[in-house]
Amino acid sequence: MILDDIIYISLLCISVVLGPLIRNVPNVFHRQLFSTVAGVVIVFIVSGSHIFHSFFVTLINALIIKFLKRKCHLVSAIFSFTYLAFFRSTHYFGLPIPPTHTNAIQMILTLKMVGLACEIQGYQFDDKTKQLKNADLMKKYQKISPSFLDVFHYAFCIAGVLIGPYYKFRTYWDTFHLPYSTHVNANKFLKERIRIVPLYVLLYLLGNFFYPLELAASPEIMEKSFWYRVFYITPSFFNFRMRIYSGFILGECVCIALGLGAYPKASNPQPGAGPTNFSALEELGTKNLSSIEYSFETVKNIYEYGSEFWPTIREGIRSWNRTVQYWLATFVYKQLTLSKPAKICVTMFVSAFWHGVHPGYYLCLCSAPLFLFVETEVEKAFKLSAPYSQQVTM
């Protein structure tokens, strides 16, 4: 596991190094091509012949988008998630089991393909949104019309191909066709974000040395005392978080190095969504783009401080895998015509299904609605029982 992780981290670091080289290619078509070729090479190194799965899913989705535009979002979702389940069950069909890290590639690809189909449908716009005054601006800055080849470019772009973050096709398109990625001082943002990674990697290596995950999964753990086994959960989860932090942040850094997700800060970009203040984008135009303040919030996938220290479950969840949460909220939760508790349950089930087939995913994620409900009721109870002065400030 450690060797695989070191190779994986090394590939992410190589991707970070390639980012500025690709970003500085002047020709847009060549820039897209190089980012795609680099992504394909990275996926092949990780997956070998199992890269077939990624190509097949992309090809079928490209055909769905081309020939079934009216219902492409539904067909894409059914096909992509069904194939994801098949991908994880290949051994039942006498097929070789894909490498572990290929699963992460297939997971993010599934979100991209379904999200792309939903973007084409304008699925993120509800009736209320269409009535807003800036609906025309939203259409201008969110409408997409990808070609057959664009689907492959988006699927295999080196930014996010290994571990995410998830970003919309429009964000990908903006990177190559809007001037922000070439005017932003990406190196400054890259240095600020990547400097914490060595600490997380070191903590992961030390934690895994003293408390290896292999012990928790081996029969030897049963020879330990009950309380030691209970204690072992804590360092195991610590190692898991350090591993995820390292990977997620490096995934963000690949995007930053490529300039993907760079938007003027005035446009109020949000994780996964991109800019939300389209009037600000319109006002800026193309003037003084080198002097304005930028943000890479669009691709900021993890907020470690919130995940570690924010006191509520809700706040902790919102700090974790933020771009995927945007996908779940936009393309699952908001599209359901159910009661709020039912919508949360369905969304969490989709999240669990996307994560994998192990029962732990369903136990953890499908129990989250209950935890959130209890947390809300506790907050209400404390506010009601507190003195009036405290109720006002809570």
Coordinates of C-alpha atoms in Angstrom, one line a residue:
M1 CA 0.0 0.0 0.0
I2 CA 2.8 2.5 0.9
L3 CA 4.6 1.8 -2.3
D4 CA 1.4 2.3 -4.4
D5 CA 0.7 5.5 -2.5
I6 CA 4.3 6.8 -3.1
I7 CA 3.9 6.1 -6.8
Y8 CA 0.5 7.8 -6.8
I9 CA 1.8 10.9 -5.0
S10 CA 4.7 11.0 -7.4
L11 CA 2.4 11.0 -10.4
L12 CA 0.4 13.8 -8.9
C13 CA 3.6 15.8 -8.4
I14 CA 4.7 15.2 -12.0
S15 CA 1.3 16.4 -13.0
V16 CA 1.8 19.6 -11.0
V17 CA 5.2 20.1 -12.8
L18 CA 3.6 19.6 -16.2
G19 CA 0.8 22.1 -15.5
P20 CA 2.7 25.4 -16.1
L21 CA 4.4 23.9 -19.2
I22 CA 1.0 23.1 -20.7
R23 CA -0.6 26.4 -19.5
N24 CA 2.1 28.4 -21.4
V25 CA 1.4 26.7 -24.7
P26 CA 0.1 29.6 -26.8
N27 CA -2.2 27.7 -29.2
V28 CA -5.5 26.7 -27.5
F29 CA -5.9 23.5 -29.5
H30 CA -2.4 22.3 -28.7
R31 CA -2.9 23.2 -25.1
Q32 CA -6.0 21.1 -24.9
L33 CA -4.3 18.3 -26.8
F34 CA -1.2 18.3 -24.5
S35 CA -3.4 18.3 -21.4
T36 CA -5.4 15.3 -22.7
V37 CA -2.4 13.3 -23.9
A38 CA -0.7 13.9 -20.5
G39 CA -3.8 12.8 -18.8
V40 CA -4.1 9.6 -20.9
V41 CA -0.4 8.7 -20.2
I42 CA -1.0 9.2 -16.4
V43 CA -4.1 7.1 -16.4
F44 CA -2.3 4.4 -18.4
I45 CA 0.6 4.3 -16.0
V46 CA -1.8 3.8 -13.1
S47 CA -4.3 1.5 -14.9
G48 CA -2.4 -0.3 -17.6
S49 CA -4.8 -2.2 -19.9
H50 CA -7.7 -1.3 -17.5
I51 CA -7.7 2.1 -19.1
F52 CA -10.2 0.5 -21.4
H53 CA -12.8 1.1 -18.8
S54 CA -12.3 4.8 -18.9
F55 CA -12.2 5.0 -22.7
F56 CA -15.4 2.9 -22.9
V57 CA -17.4 5.0 -20.5
T58 CA -16.2 8.2 -22.2
L59 CA -17.1 6.8 -25.7
I60 CA -20.6 5.7 -24.7
N61 CA -21.3 9.0 -23.0
A62 CA -20.1 10.9 -26.0
L63 CA -22.5 8.9 -28.1
I64 CA -25.3 9.4 -25.6
I65 CA -24.7 13.2 -25.6
K66 CA -24.6 13.2 -29.5
F67 CA -27.7 11.2 -30.2
L68 CA -29.9 11.4 -27.2
K69 CA -29.7 15.0 -26.2
R70 CA -33.3 15.2 -24.9
K71 CA -32.8 12.6 -22.2
C72 CA -29.0 12.4 -22.2
H73 CA -28.7 13.2 -18.5
L74 CA -30.9 10.3 -17.4
V75 CA -29.4 7.8 -19.8
S76 CA -25.9 8.9 -18.9
A77 CA -26.6 8.6 -15.2
I78 CA -28.1 5.1 -15.5
F79 CA -25.3 3.9 -17.8
S80 CA -22.4 5.5 -15.9
F81 CA -23.5 4.3 -12.4
T82 CA -24.4 0.8 -13.7
Y83 CA -21.0 0.5 -15.3
L84 CA -19.3 1.8 -12.1
A85 CA -21.0 -1.1 -10.3
F86 CA -19.8 -3.5 -13.0
F87 CA -16.3 -2.1 -12.8
R88 CA -16.1 -3.0 -9.2
S89 CA -17.5 -6.5 -9.8
T90 CA -15.4 -7.6 -12.7
H91 CA -14.1 -10.6 -10.8
Y92 CA -17.6 -12.1 -10.7
F93 CA -17.5 -12.1 -14.5
G94 CA -14.1 -13.8 -14.7
L95 CA -12.3 -10.5 -15.6
P96 CA -9.2 -9.2 -13.9
I97 CA -9.6 -6.9 -11.0
P98 CA -8.5 -3.3 -11.8
P99 CA -5.8 -1.6 -9.7
T100 CA -7.0 0.1 -6.6
H101 CA -6.2 3.6 -7.7
T102 CA -8.0 3.1 -11.0
N103 CA -11.2 3.1 -8.9
A104 CA -10.6 6.7 -8.0
I105 CA -10.1 7.5 -11.7
Q106 CA -13.4 5.8 -12.6
M107 CA -15.2 7.5 -9.8
I108 CA -14.4 11.0 -10.8
L109 CA -15.0 10.1 -14.5
T110 CA -18.5 9.0 -13.6
L111 CA -19.3 12.4 -12.0
K112 CA -17.8 14.2 -15.0
M113 CA -19.8 12.3 -17.6
V114 CA -23.1 12.6 -15.8
G115 CA -22.4 16.2 -14.8
L116 CA -21.6 17.0 -18.5
A117 CA -24.9 15.5 -19.6
C118 CA -26.7 17.5 -17.0
E119 CA -25.0 20.7 -18.0
I120 CA -26.1 20.2 -21.6
Q121 CA -29.7 19.8 -20.4
G122 CA -29.4 23.0 -18.4
Y123 CA -30.4 20.7 -15.5
Q124 CA -28.9 23.0 -12.9
F125 CA -31.5 25.7 -13.7
D126 CA -34.8 25.4 -11.9
D127 CA -37.9 27.4 -12.6
K128 CA -37.0 30.1 -10.0
T129 CA -33.5 30.5 -11.5
K130 CA -34.9 31.1 -15.0
Q131 CA -36.9 34.1 -13.6
L132 CA -33.9 35.9 -12.2
K133 CA -32.8 39.2 -13.7
N134 CA -29.4 37.8 -14.6
A135 CA -30.7 34.7 -16.3
D136 CA -29.2 35.9 -19.6
L137 CA -25.8 36.3 -18.0
M138 CA -26.1 32.9 -16.4
K139 CA -26.8 31.4 -19.8
K140 CA -23.9 33.3 -21.3
Y141 CA -21.4 32.0 -18.7
Q142 CA -22.8 28.5 -18.2
K143 CA -24.1 27.4 -21.6
I144 CA -22.0 24.7 -23.2
S145 CA -22.0 23.0 -26.6
P146 CA -19.2 20.3 -26.5
S147 CA -18.1 18.4 -29.6
F148 CA -17.6 14.7 -29.7
L149 CA -13.9 15.2 -29.2
D150 CA -14.4 17.7 -26.4
V151 CA -16.0 15.0 -24.3
F152 CA -12.7 13.0 -24.4
H153 CA -10.6 16.2 -23.7
Y154 CA -12.7 16.9 -20.7
A155 CA -12.6 13.3 -19.5
F156 CA -8.9 12.9 -19.7
C157 CA -7.6 16.4 -18.9
I158 CA -4.6 16.0 -16.7
A159 CA -6.2 18.2 -14.1
G160 CA -8.3 16.1 -11.8
V161 CA -8.0 12.9 -13.7
L162 CA -6.4 10.9 -10.9
I163 CA -8.3 12.1 -7.8
G164 CA -10.4 15.1 -8.7
P165 CA -11.5 17.7 -7.8
Y166 CA -14.7 17.6 -9.8
Y167 CA -15.2 20.6 -12.0
K168 CA -17.9 21.3 -14.6
F169 CA -17.2 21.2 -18.3
R170 CA -17.8 24.9 -18.4
T171 CA -14.9 25.4 -16.0
Y172 CA -12.8 23.2 -18.3
W173 CA -13.9 25.3 -21.3
D174 CA -13.2 28.6 -19.6
T175 CA -9.7 27.5 -18.8
F176 CA -8.8 27.3 -22.5
H177 CA -11.1 30.0 -24.0
L178 CA -11.3 32.7 -21.4
P179 CA -8.2 34.8 -20.5
Y180 CA -8.2 34.2 -16.8
S181 CA -5.9 31.2 -16.7
T182 CA -3.1 33.1 -18.6
H183 CA -3.3 36.2 -16.5
V184 CA -3.5 34.8 -13.1
N185 CA -0.3 34.4 -11.0
A186 CA -0.8 30.7 -10.6
N187 CA 2.6 30.1 -9.1
K188 CA 1.7 32.3 -6.1
F189 CA -1.5 30.2 -5.4
L190 CA 0.4 27.0 -6.0
K191 CA 3.1 27.8 -3.5
E192 CA 0.5 28.7 -0.9
R193 CA -1.5 25.5 -1.3
I194 CA 1.2 23.0 -1.8
R195 CA 3.4 24.0 1.1
I196 CA 1.4 22.0 3.7
V197 CA 1.5 18.7 1.7
P198 CA 4.9 17.6 2.9
L199 CA 3.7 17.8 6.5
Y200 CA 0.6 15.7 5.7
V201 CA 2.7 13.1 3.8
L202 CA 5.2 12.9 6.7
L203 CA 2.4 12.5 9.3
Y204 CA 0.8 9.8 7.1
L205 CA 4.1 7.9 6.8
L206 CA 4.8 8.1 10.5
G207 CA 1.3 7.2 11.4
N208 CA 1.3 4.2 9.1
F209 CA 4.7 3.1 10.5
F210 CA 3.5 3.0 14.1
Y211 CA -0.1 2.0 13.4
P212 CA -0.3 0.2 10.0
L213 CA -3.7 -0.4 8.5
E214 CA -2.6 -3.9 7.6
L215 CA -2.7 -4.8 11.3
A216 CA -6.3 -3.6 11.6
A217 CA -7.3 -5.9 8.7
S218 CA -5.3 -8.9 9.9
P219 CA -6.3 -11.7 12.4
E220 CA -3.5 -10.5 14.7
I221 CA -5.6 -7.6 15.8
M222 CA -8.0 -10.0 17.5
E223 CA -5.1 -11.0 19.8
K224 CA -5.0 -7.5 21.2
S225 CA -7.3 -6.4 24.1
F226 CA -10.7 -5.0 23.4
W227 CA -9.8 -1.5 24.4
Y228 CA -6.7 -1.5 22.3
R229 CA -8.8 -2.5 19.3
V230 CA -11.2 0.4 20.1
F231 CA -8.2 2.7 20.4
Y232 CA -6.8 1.6 17.1
I233 CA -9.7 3.2 15.3
T234 CA -8.3 6.6 16.1
P235 CA -4.8 6.4 14.6
S236 CA -6.2 4.4 11.6
F237 CA -8.7 7.3 10.9
F238 CA -5.9 9.8 11.4
N239 CA -3.8 8.0 8.8
F240 CA -6.7 8.0 6.4
R241 CA -7.3 11.7 6.8
M242 CA -3.6 12.5 6.2
R243 CA -3.6 10.3 3.1
I244 CA -6.7 12.0 1.7
Y245 CA -5.5 15.5 2.6
S246 CA -2.3 14.9 0.7
G247 CA -4.0 13.5 -2.4
F248 CA -6.9 16.1 -2.5
I249 CA -4.5 19.0 -2.1
L250 CA -2.2 17.8 -4.8
G251 CA -5.2 17.3 -7.0
E252 CA -6.1 20.9 -6.4
C253 CA -2.5 21.9 -7.2
V254 CA -2.6 20.2 -10.5
C255 CA -5.6 22.4 -11.4
I256 CA -3.9 25.5 -10.1
A257 CA -0.7 24.8 -12.0
L258 CA -2.8 24.4 -15.2
G259 CA -4.8 27.6 -14.4
L260 CA -8.0 25.6 -14.3
G261 CA -10.5 27.1 -11.9
A262 CA -9.0 30.6 -11.9
Y263 CA -11.8 33.2 -11.8
P264 CA -11.9 36.8 -10.6
K265 CA -12.6 36.9 -6.9
A266 CA -15.3 39.4 -7.5
S267 CA -17.3 36.7 -9.3
N268 CA -17.6 34.8 -6.0
P269 CA -16.5 31.3 -7.3
Q270 CA -17.7 28.3 -5.3
P271 CA -16.3 24.8 -5.1
G272 CA -17.4 22.8 -8.1
A273 CA -19.8 25.5 -9.3
G274 CA -17.4 28.1 -10.6
P275 CA -18.4 31.8 -10.7
T276 CA -21.7 32.8 -9.2
N277 CA -21.6 36.6 -9.7
F278 CA -21.9 36.8 -13.4
S279 CA -22.5 40.5 -13.4
A280 CA -19.0 40.9 -12.0
L281 CA -17.6 38.9 -14.9
E282 CA -19.5 41.0 -17.4
E283 CA -18.3 44.3 -15.8
L284 CA -14.7 43.1 -15.8
G285 CA -14.6 42.2 -19.5
T286 CA -11.0 41.8 -20.6
K287 CA -9.6 45.0 -19.0
N288 CA -6.7 45.0 -16.5
L289 CA -7.0 41.2 -16.0
S290 CA -3.4 41.0 -14.7
S291 CA -4.1 43.4 -11.9
I292 CA -7.4 42.0 -10.5
E293 CA -7.6 39.6 -7.6
Y294 CA -8.2 36.0 -8.5
S295 CA -9.5 32.9 -6.7
F296 CA -9.2 29.2 -7.2
E297 CA -12.1 28.4 -4.9
T298 CA -13.7 26.5 -7.8
V299 CA -11.3 23.7 -7.3
K300 CA -10.8 23.9 -3.6
N301 CA -11.9 20.4 -2.6
I302 CA -10.9 20.1 1.1
Y303 CA -10.9 22.6 4.0
E304 CA -8.8 20.8 6.5
Y305 CA -9.3 23.1 9.4
G306 CA -13.1 22.8 9.2
S307 CA -12.9 19.0 8.8
E308 CA -10.7 18.7 11.9
F309 CA -12.0 21.4 14.2
W310 CA -15.5 22.7 13.3
P311 CA -17.8 21.4 16.1
T312 CA -20.8 20.2 14.2
I313 CA -21.3 17.2 11.9
R314 CA -22.9 19.5 9.3
E315 CA -19.9 21.9 9.2
G316 CA -17.5 19.0 9.1
I317 CA -19.3 17.4 6.1
R318 CA -19.3 20.7 4.2
S319 CA -15.5 20.9 4.6
W320 CA -14.9 17.5 3.1
N321 CA -14.8 16.7 -0.7
R322 CA -16.5 20.0 -1.4
T323 CA -16.7 19.7 -5.2
V324 CA -18.3 16.3 -5.0
Q325 CA -20.8 17.7 -2.5
Y326 CA -21.7 20.4 -5.1
W327 CA -22.3 17.6 -7.7
L328 CA -24.5 15.7 -5.2
A329 CA -26.4 18.8 -4.2
T330 CA -26.9 20.1 -7.8
F331 CA -27.5 17.0 -9.8
V332 CA -29.2 14.8 -7.2
Y333 CA -30.7 16.6 -4.2
K334 CA -32.1 19.7 -6.0
Q335 CA -33.7 17.6 -8.7
L336 CA -35.7 15.4 -6.4
T337 CA -39.4 16.3 -5.7
L338 CA -39.5 14.6 -2.3
S339 CA -39.6 15.8 1.3
K340 CA -36.4 17.2 2.6
P341 CA -35.6 14.1 4.8
A342 CA -36.3 11.8 1.8
K343 CA -34.1 13.9 -0.5
I344 CA -31.2 13.8 2.0
C345 CA -31.6 10.0 2.3
V346 CA -31.6 9.5 -1.5
T347 CA -28.6 11.8 -1.9
M348 CA -26.6 10.0 0.7
F349 CA -27.5 6.6 -0.8
V350 CA -26.2 7.8 -4.2
S351 CA -23.1 9.0 -2.5
A352 CA -22.6 5.6 -0.8
F353 CA -23.2 3.8 -4.1
W354 CA -20.6 6.1 -5.8
H355 CA -18.0 5.5 -3.1
G356 CA -18.1 1.7 -3.4
V357 CA -19.7 -1.6 -2.6
H358 CA -18.4 -2.1 1.0
P359 CA -21.1 -2.0 3.7
G360 CA -19.1 0.6 5.6
Y361 CA -19.9 3.2 3.0
Y362 CA -23.7 2.7 3.4
L363 CA -23.5 2.4 7.2
C364 CA -21.6 5.7 7.4
L365 CA -23.2 7.8 4.7
C366 CA -26.8 6.5 5.0
S367 CA -26.7 7.1 8.8
A368 CA -25.7 10.8 8.2
P369 CA -29.3 12.0 7.8
L370 CA -30.1 10.7 11.2
F371 CA -27.1 12.4 12.7
L372 CA -28.0 15.6 11.0
F373 CA -31.6 15.4 12.3
V374 CA -30.5 14.8 15.8
E375 CA -27.9 17.5 15.6
T376 CA -30.5 20.0 14.4
E377 CA -32.9 19.0 17.2
V378 CA -30.1 19.4 19.8
E379 CA -29.2 22.8 18.5
K380 CA -32.9 23.9 18.7
A381 CA -33.2 22.5 22.3
F382 CA -30.1 24.4 23.5
K383 CA -31.2 27.6 21.9
L384 CA -34.7 27.3 23.4
S385 CA -33.4 26.5 26.9
A386 CA -30.6 29.2 26.9
P387 CA -31.2 32.6 28.3
Y388 CA -32.5 35.1 25.8
S389 CA -29.2 37.0 25.5
Q390 CA -27.5 33.7 24.6
Q391 CA -30.2 32.8 22.1
V392 CA -29.6 36.0 20.2
T393 CA -25.9 35.4 19.9
M394 CA -25.9 31.6 19.3

